[in-house]
Every structure is written in structure tokens, then in C-alpha cells.
Tab-separated table of C-alpha atoms in Angstrom:
chain	number	residue	atom	x	y	z
T	1	GLN	CA	22.463	-98.522	-16.844
T	2	VAL	CA	25.117	-97.656	-19.372
T	3	GLN	CA	28.233	-99.613	-19.501
T	4	LEU	CA	31.330	-99.165	-21.035
T	5	GLN	CA	34.233	-101.596	-21.473
T	6	GLU	CA	37.655	-101.054	-23.340
T	7	SER	CA	39.367	-103.721	-25.639
T	8	GLY	CA	42.655	-103.918	-27.608
T	9	PRO	CA	45.833	-105.131	-27.425
T	10	GLY	CA	47.652	-104.852	-23.927
T	11	LEU	CA	51.190	-104.714	-25.688
T	12	VAL	CA	52.230	-102.488	-28.671
T	13	LYS	CA	55.847	-102.290	-29.739
T	14	PRO	CA	57.624	-99.033	-30.089
T	15	SER	CA	56.627	-96.780	-33.141
T	16	LYS	CA	53.810	-98.606	-33.841
T	17	THR	CA	50.261	-98.079	-33.608
T	18	LEU	CA	47.905	-98.172	-30.414
T	19	SER	CA	44.276	-99.508	-31.477
T	20	LEU	CA	41.671	-99.172	-28.481
T	21	THR	CA	38.090	-100.036	-29.056
T	22	CYS	CA	35.195	-98.947	-26.211
T	23	THR	CA	31.782	-101.014	-26.560
T	24	VAL	CA	28.895	-99.339	-25.076
T	25	SER	CA	26.291	-101.382	-23.729
T	26	ASP	CA	22.834	-101.093	-22.095
T	27	GLY	CA	22.468	-97.796	-23.728
T	28	SER	CA	22.716	-95.788	-26.871
T	29	ILE	CA	26.062	-94.276	-28.151
T	30	SER	CA	23.799	-91.614	-29.956
T	31	SER	CA	23.509	-87.694	-28.848
T	32	TYR	CA	26.645	-88.277	-26.454
T	33	PHE	CA	30.198	-87.212	-26.285
T	34	TRP	CA	32.808	-89.962	-25.850
T	35	ASN	CA	36.285	-89.693	-23.785
T	36	TRP	CA	39.425	-91.168	-23.905
T	37	ILE	CA	41.317	-90.561	-20.879
T	38	ARG	CA	44.774	-92.172	-19.619
T	39	GLN	CA	46.987	-92.858	-16.872
T	40	PRO	CA	50.465	-93.808	-16.438
T	41	ALA	CA	51.029	-96.151	-13.256
T	42	GLY	CA	51.055	-94.081	-10.104
T	43	LYS	CA	50.256	-90.883	-11.722
T	44	GLY	CA	47.766	-88.503	-12.969
T	45	LEU	CA	44.735	-88.370	-15.541
T	46	GLN	CA	45.323	-86.903	-18.973
T	47	TRP	CA	42.641	-86.183	-21.370
T	48	ILE	CA	43.185	-87.775	-24.776
T	49	GLY	CA	40.312	-86.493	-26.559
T	50	ARG	CA	36.550	-86.848	-27.220
T	51	ILE	CA	34.312	-87.670	-29.937
T	52	TYR	CA	30.497	-86.881	-30.944
T	53	SER	CA	28.114	-89.764	-31.929
T	54	SER	CA	28.559	-87.835	-35.264
T	55	GLY	CA	31.920	-87.775	-35.616
T	56	SER	CA	33.088	-84.538	-34.558
T	57	THR	CA	36.332	-84.691	-32.754
T	58	ASN	CA	38.501	-82.234	-30.284
T	59	TYR	CA	41.712	-83.810	-29.303
T	60	ASN	CA	44.559	-82.642	-26.751
T	61	PRO	CA	46.779	-80.594	-28.400
T	62	SER	CA	49.976	-82.313	-26.773
T	63	LEU	CA	48.684	-85.719	-28.564
T	64	LYS	CA	46.814	-84.209	-32.061
T	65	SER	CA	49.540	-84.782	-34.236
T	66	ARG	CA	49.257	-88.818	-32.949
T	67	VAL	CA	45.815	-88.977	-32.450
T	68	THR	CA	42.619	-90.306	-34.248
T	69	MET	CA	39.106	-91.156	-32.762
T	70	SER	CA	36.164	-92.879	-34.693
T	71	VAL	CA	32.558	-93.969	-33.845
T	72	ASP	CA	30.521	-96.897	-35.199
T	73	THR	CA	27.005	-96.317	-34.226
T	74	SER	CA	25.876	-99.650	-35.646
T	75	LYS	CA	27.923	-101.230	-33.032
T	76	ASN	CA	27.481	-98.661	-30.556
T	77	GLN	CA	31.390	-98.411	-30.139
T	78	PHE	CA	34.119	-95.649	-30.650
T	79	SER	CA	37.625	-95.933	-31.211
T	80	LEU	CA	41.205	-94.679	-30.250
T	81	LYS	CA	44.267	-94.958	-32.633
T	82	LEU	CA	47.946	-93.613	-31.032
T	83	ARG	CA	50.417	-93.304	-33.764
T	84	SER	CA	54.175	-93.617	-33.286
T	85	VAL	CA	54.007	-94.991	-29.565
T	86	THR	CA	56.912	-95.049	-27.179
T	87	ALA	CA	57.669	-95.997	-23.640
T	88	ALA	CA	55.834	-92.410	-22.320
T	89	ASP	CA	52.326	-93.848	-23.932
T	90	THR	CA	52.397	-96.663	-21.512
T	91	ALA	CA	49.413	-96.499	-19.119
T	92	VAL	CA	45.813	-97.513	-18.219
T	93	TYR	CA	43.414	-96.063	-20.967
T	94	PHE	CA	39.647	-95.212	-19.794
T	95	CYS	CA	36.916	-94.538	-22.130
T	96	ALA	CA	34.460	-92.393	-20.588
T	97	ARG	CA	30.879	-90.445	-21.181
T	98	GLU	CA	30.514	-86.823	-20.742
T	99	GLU	CA	26.931	-87.034	-19.040
T	100	ALA	CA	25.358	-83.802	-20.960
T	101	GLU	CA	23.809	-84.955	-24.363
T	102	THR	CA	25.171	-81.683	-25.544
T	103	GLY	CA	28.383	-81.308	-23.555
T	104	PRO	CA	30.472	-79.919	-22.039
T	105	ASP	CA	30.168	-81.889	-18.411
T	106	ALA	CA	31.456	-84.030	-16.004
T	107	PHE	CA	32.243	-87.731	-16.667
T	108	ASP	CA	29.546	-89.685	-15.274
T	109	ILE	CA	30.224	-93.251	-16.548
T	110	TRP	CA	33.650	-94.978	-17.033
T	111	GLY	CA	35.089	-97.889	-18.281
T	112	GLN	CA	37.348	-100.273	-16.129
T	113	GLY	CA	40.611	-99.021	-17.717
T	114	THR	CA	42.646	-101.257	-19.999
T	115	MET	CA	46.398	-101.643	-19.603
T	116	VAL	CA	48.447	-100.562	-22.688
T	117	THR	CA	52.336	-101.405	-22.388
T	118	VAL	CA	54.456	-99.882	-24.991
T	119	SER	CA	57.495	-102.451	-25.559
T	120	SER	CA	59.622	-104.192	-28.218
C	1	GLU	CA	45.087	-75.121	-21.507
C	2	ILE	CA	43.868	-73.974	-18.097
C	3	VAL	CA	45.993	-75.679	-15.398
C	4	LEU	CA	44.411	-77.126	-12.236
C	5	THR	CA	46.593	-76.781	-9.021
C	6	GLN	CA	45.449	-79.207	-6.031
C	7	SER	CA	46.468	-79.067	-2.338
C	8	PRO	CA	47.683	-80.778	-0.599
C	9	ASP	CA	49.072	-83.438	-2.677
C	10	PHE	CA	48.963	-85.943	0.379
C	11	GLN	CA	46.947	-85.435	3.523
C	12	SER	CA	46.977	-88.131	6.532
C	13	VAL	CA	43.875	-87.486	8.858
C	14	THR	CA	42.128	-89.481	11.443
C	15	PRO	CA	39.008	-91.168	11.086
C	16	LYS	CA	36.116	-88.878	11.674
C	17	GLU	CA	38.482	-85.740	11.329
C	18	LYS	CA	36.949	-83.237	8.414
C	19	VAL	CA	39.052	-83.373	4.980
C	20	THR	CA	39.516	-80.293	2.809
C	21	ILE	CA	40.891	-80.639	-0.494
C	22	THR	CA	41.534	-77.307	-2.706
C	23	CYS	CA	41.559	-77.195	-6.252
C	24	ARG	CA	42.931	-73.519	-8.033
C	25	ALA	CA	42.423	-72.913	-11.540
C	26	SER	CA	44.951	-70.738	-13.767
C	27	GLN	CA	41.876	-68.769	-15.347
C	28	SER	CA	38.483	-68.453	-14.231
C	29	ILE	CA	36.245	-71.109	-15.182
C	30	GLY	CA	32.836	-70.437	-13.747
C	31	SER	CA	31.571	-73.188	-11.849
C	32	ASN	CA	32.656	-75.901	-14.633
C	33	LEU	CA	34.508	-77.932	-11.935
C	34	HIS	CA	34.088	-81.640	-10.872
C	35	TRP	CA	35.527	-83.743	-8.346
C	36	TYR	CA	36.215	-87.961	-8.737
C	37	GLN	CA	37.418	-90.407	-6.265
C	38	GLN	CA	40.241	-93.068	-7.452
C	39	LYS	CA	40.701	-95.823	-5.560
C	40	PRO	CA	43.548	-98.492	-6.526
C	41	ASP	CA	43.032	-100.511	-9.490
C	42	GLN	CA	39.676	-98.484	-10.227
C	43	SER	CA	38.327	-95.978	-12.822
C	44	PRO	CA	37.286	-92.448	-11.301
C	45	LYS	CA	34.168	-92.105	-9.765
C	46	LEU	CA	32.101	-88.985	-10.161
C	47	LEU	CA	31.392	-87.228	-6.494
C	48	ILE	CA	30.283	-83.693	-7.569
C	49	LYS	CA	29.901	-82.077	-10.380
C	50	TYR	CA	29.375	-78.270	-11.399
C	51	ALA	CA	31.374	-77.409	-8.181
C	52	SER	CA	29.058	-78.008	-5.616
C	53	GLN	CA	25.871	-80.253	-7.096
C	54	SER	CA	25.312	-83.538	-5.781
C	55	ILE	CA	25.221	-86.825	-7.253
C	56	SER	CA	22.742	-89.555	-6.754
C	57	GLY	CA	24.556	-92.762	-4.843
C	58	VAL	CA	27.280	-90.420	-3.519
C	59	PRO	CA	27.171	-90.399	0.401
C	60	SER	CA	26.358	-86.918	1.857
C	61	ARG	CA	29.581	-86.261	3.820
C	62	PHE	CA	30.825	-85.212	0.470
C	63	SER	CA	30.520	-81.587	-0.522
C	64	GLY	CA	31.818	-79.061	-2.772
C	65	SER	CA	32.085	-75.179	-3.082
C	66	GLY	CA	33.735	-72.381	-4.958
C	67	SER	CA	33.592	-70.586	-8.129
C	68	GLY	CA	35.868	-68.627	-10.516
C	69	THR	CA	39.381	-70.104	-9.832
C	70	ASP	CA	39.260	-71.555	-6.265
C	71	PHE	CA	37.234	-74.706	-5.360
C	72	THR	CA	37.067	-76.754	-2.584
C	73	LEU	CA	36.252	-80.727	-2.154
C	74	THR	CA	35.306	-81.196	1.488
C	75	ILE	CA	34.606	-84.567	3.545
C	76	ASN	CA	32.733	-84.102	6.479
C	77	SER	CA	33.657	-87.068	9.077
C	78	LEU	CA	36.216	-89.183	6.887
C	79	GLU	CA	35.570	-93.015	6.986
C	80	ALA	CA	38.066	-95.553	6.185
C	81	GLU	CA	36.701	-96.328	2.736
C	82	ASP	CA	37.438	-92.612	1.993
C	83	ALA	CA	41.138	-93.013	2.340
C	84	THR	CA	42.203	-92.751	-1.286
C	85	THR	CA	43.085	-90.431	-4.272
C	86	TYR	CA	40.934	-87.388	-5.212
C	87	TYR	CA	40.905	-85.269	-8.414
C	88	CYS	CA	39.313	-82.372	-9.841
C	89	HIS	CA	38.315	-81.809	-13.430
C	90	GLN	CA	37.706	-78.636	-15.463
C	91	SER	CA	35.079	-78.656	-18.591
C	92	SER	CA	35.050	-74.824	-19.193
C	93	SER	CA	37.502	-74.803	-21.783
C	94	LEU	CA	39.443	-77.329	-24.314
C	95	PRO	CA	41.294	-79.386	-23.759
C	96	TRP	CA	39.747	-80.637	-20.757
C	97	THR	CA	42.230	-80.799	-17.583
C	98	PHE	CA	42.490	-82.828	-13.923
C	99	GLY	CA	44.581	-81.540	-11.237
C	100	GLN	CA	47.434	-83.576	-10.440
C	101	GLY	CA	45.757	-85.648	-7.274
C	102	THR	CA	45.244	-85.550	-3.782
C	103	LYS	CA	45.967	-88.520	-1.956
C	104	VAL	CA	44.302	-88.814	1.393
C	105	GLU	CA	45.456	-91.563	4.139
C	106	ILE	CA	44.436	-92.714	7.296
C	107	LYS	CA	46.544	-92.269	10.219
């Protein structure tokens, strides 16, 4: 059973860059779409973007100017960078897999989430 | 961007009662609508995909229906463990979007 695990700093200063990595275990990162989704405390889910194993990306237009995603197939990892963060970026960040290899599809596997706080 | 609007935002129900949650899309999305359950401090769990397809391991009391712009998640005979928050999600058109969530509480 494929598992996802997010990792990265839990505290980021305002105006800096938030960097997170999602490690895929017990399965291959190849031939799937891998997504980042966030959830502010007590609020709903917001899709940030996705990356295919080949490196092609799609971003939410509301965040596109600040987001970069990358993939490292040799490490079975994909990453998120969010630049110029503010307190509004404080949230739990989840990584998730789209079920179908060709996409688009439902998110069948999720990481446990990692809390990121933006504060000085 | 496709906006998904769930109703109600909150529902208080008694055990064994039937629960119906609606998700309405701002434009037609075919059957590209999925439902998730999220318990406190956990990641969302896929319940139903493509409007009505069941997911292995999910209790049969959960079912979905609809197409186009109107979708429904039904919980037949609510159990205490079902008292949590539910979200719909569309994969018809980028950017993927979610409904605002429906919280189900036990009376």
C-alpha cells in the first residue's frame, strides 16, 4: 500500500519561502499526478497544484505566481515551494495522489499532513 | 474556476437517521465529482468517486448520486463514527476545487 509523508519546517518567517517535501513509500512515483492541498485551521480544503512524474505541472491561478513544484524520481519525492509567505499561508499542508495513472481522478491516497505556521 | 456549494453547512442528526448532503457545481461537471470524509486531525478519506462509484473498504451505508451540476452523498443509518465533516471535489476542470464542507453532528 502506497504511503505519503510530508516533511519540512513547521515555522516560516513572513516574506520567506515555504518548502515541503512529500516522500512516496511502498510504491513508485512514476506515472501518476501528485498534488498539494492545504487547509487553514478550522477551514476548508484548497488545491495548490499538481505535478506529474515527468515534471509537468498545473497550479492554482490564485497561487501560481508564488508556487513551484518539482519531482525527484530517484528519491521517490516531490516538493512544493511557496514564496513570499504571509500569515494567510498558515495551514496544514497535505500531499495526495490522483488515483488514475493518466489523471484526472479522485485523490485516493493522502499524507497525514504537516502544519506550517508563518510567523516572525 | 468551478465553484462547488455544499448544503447544508451543518446538520445535527440522531443515530440511525438518514443523512443527505448536496453538492452543487457552478457549471456542468459530468460525473467528475468525488466525496471525502475528514475526521478531526486526520487527512481526508475518499468515500465515493465519480459521483456514485463505491470505494473498497468504505461501509455500504455511504452512497452517492447525481450528474451535471447536482450531486448527493447519502449516509443510510448514521452511526456515531460518521459524525464528522464531508467535502465534495471536482476533477472536471482545472483548478480542482472543493466544496466548503458539511459538518454532521450527532444529536
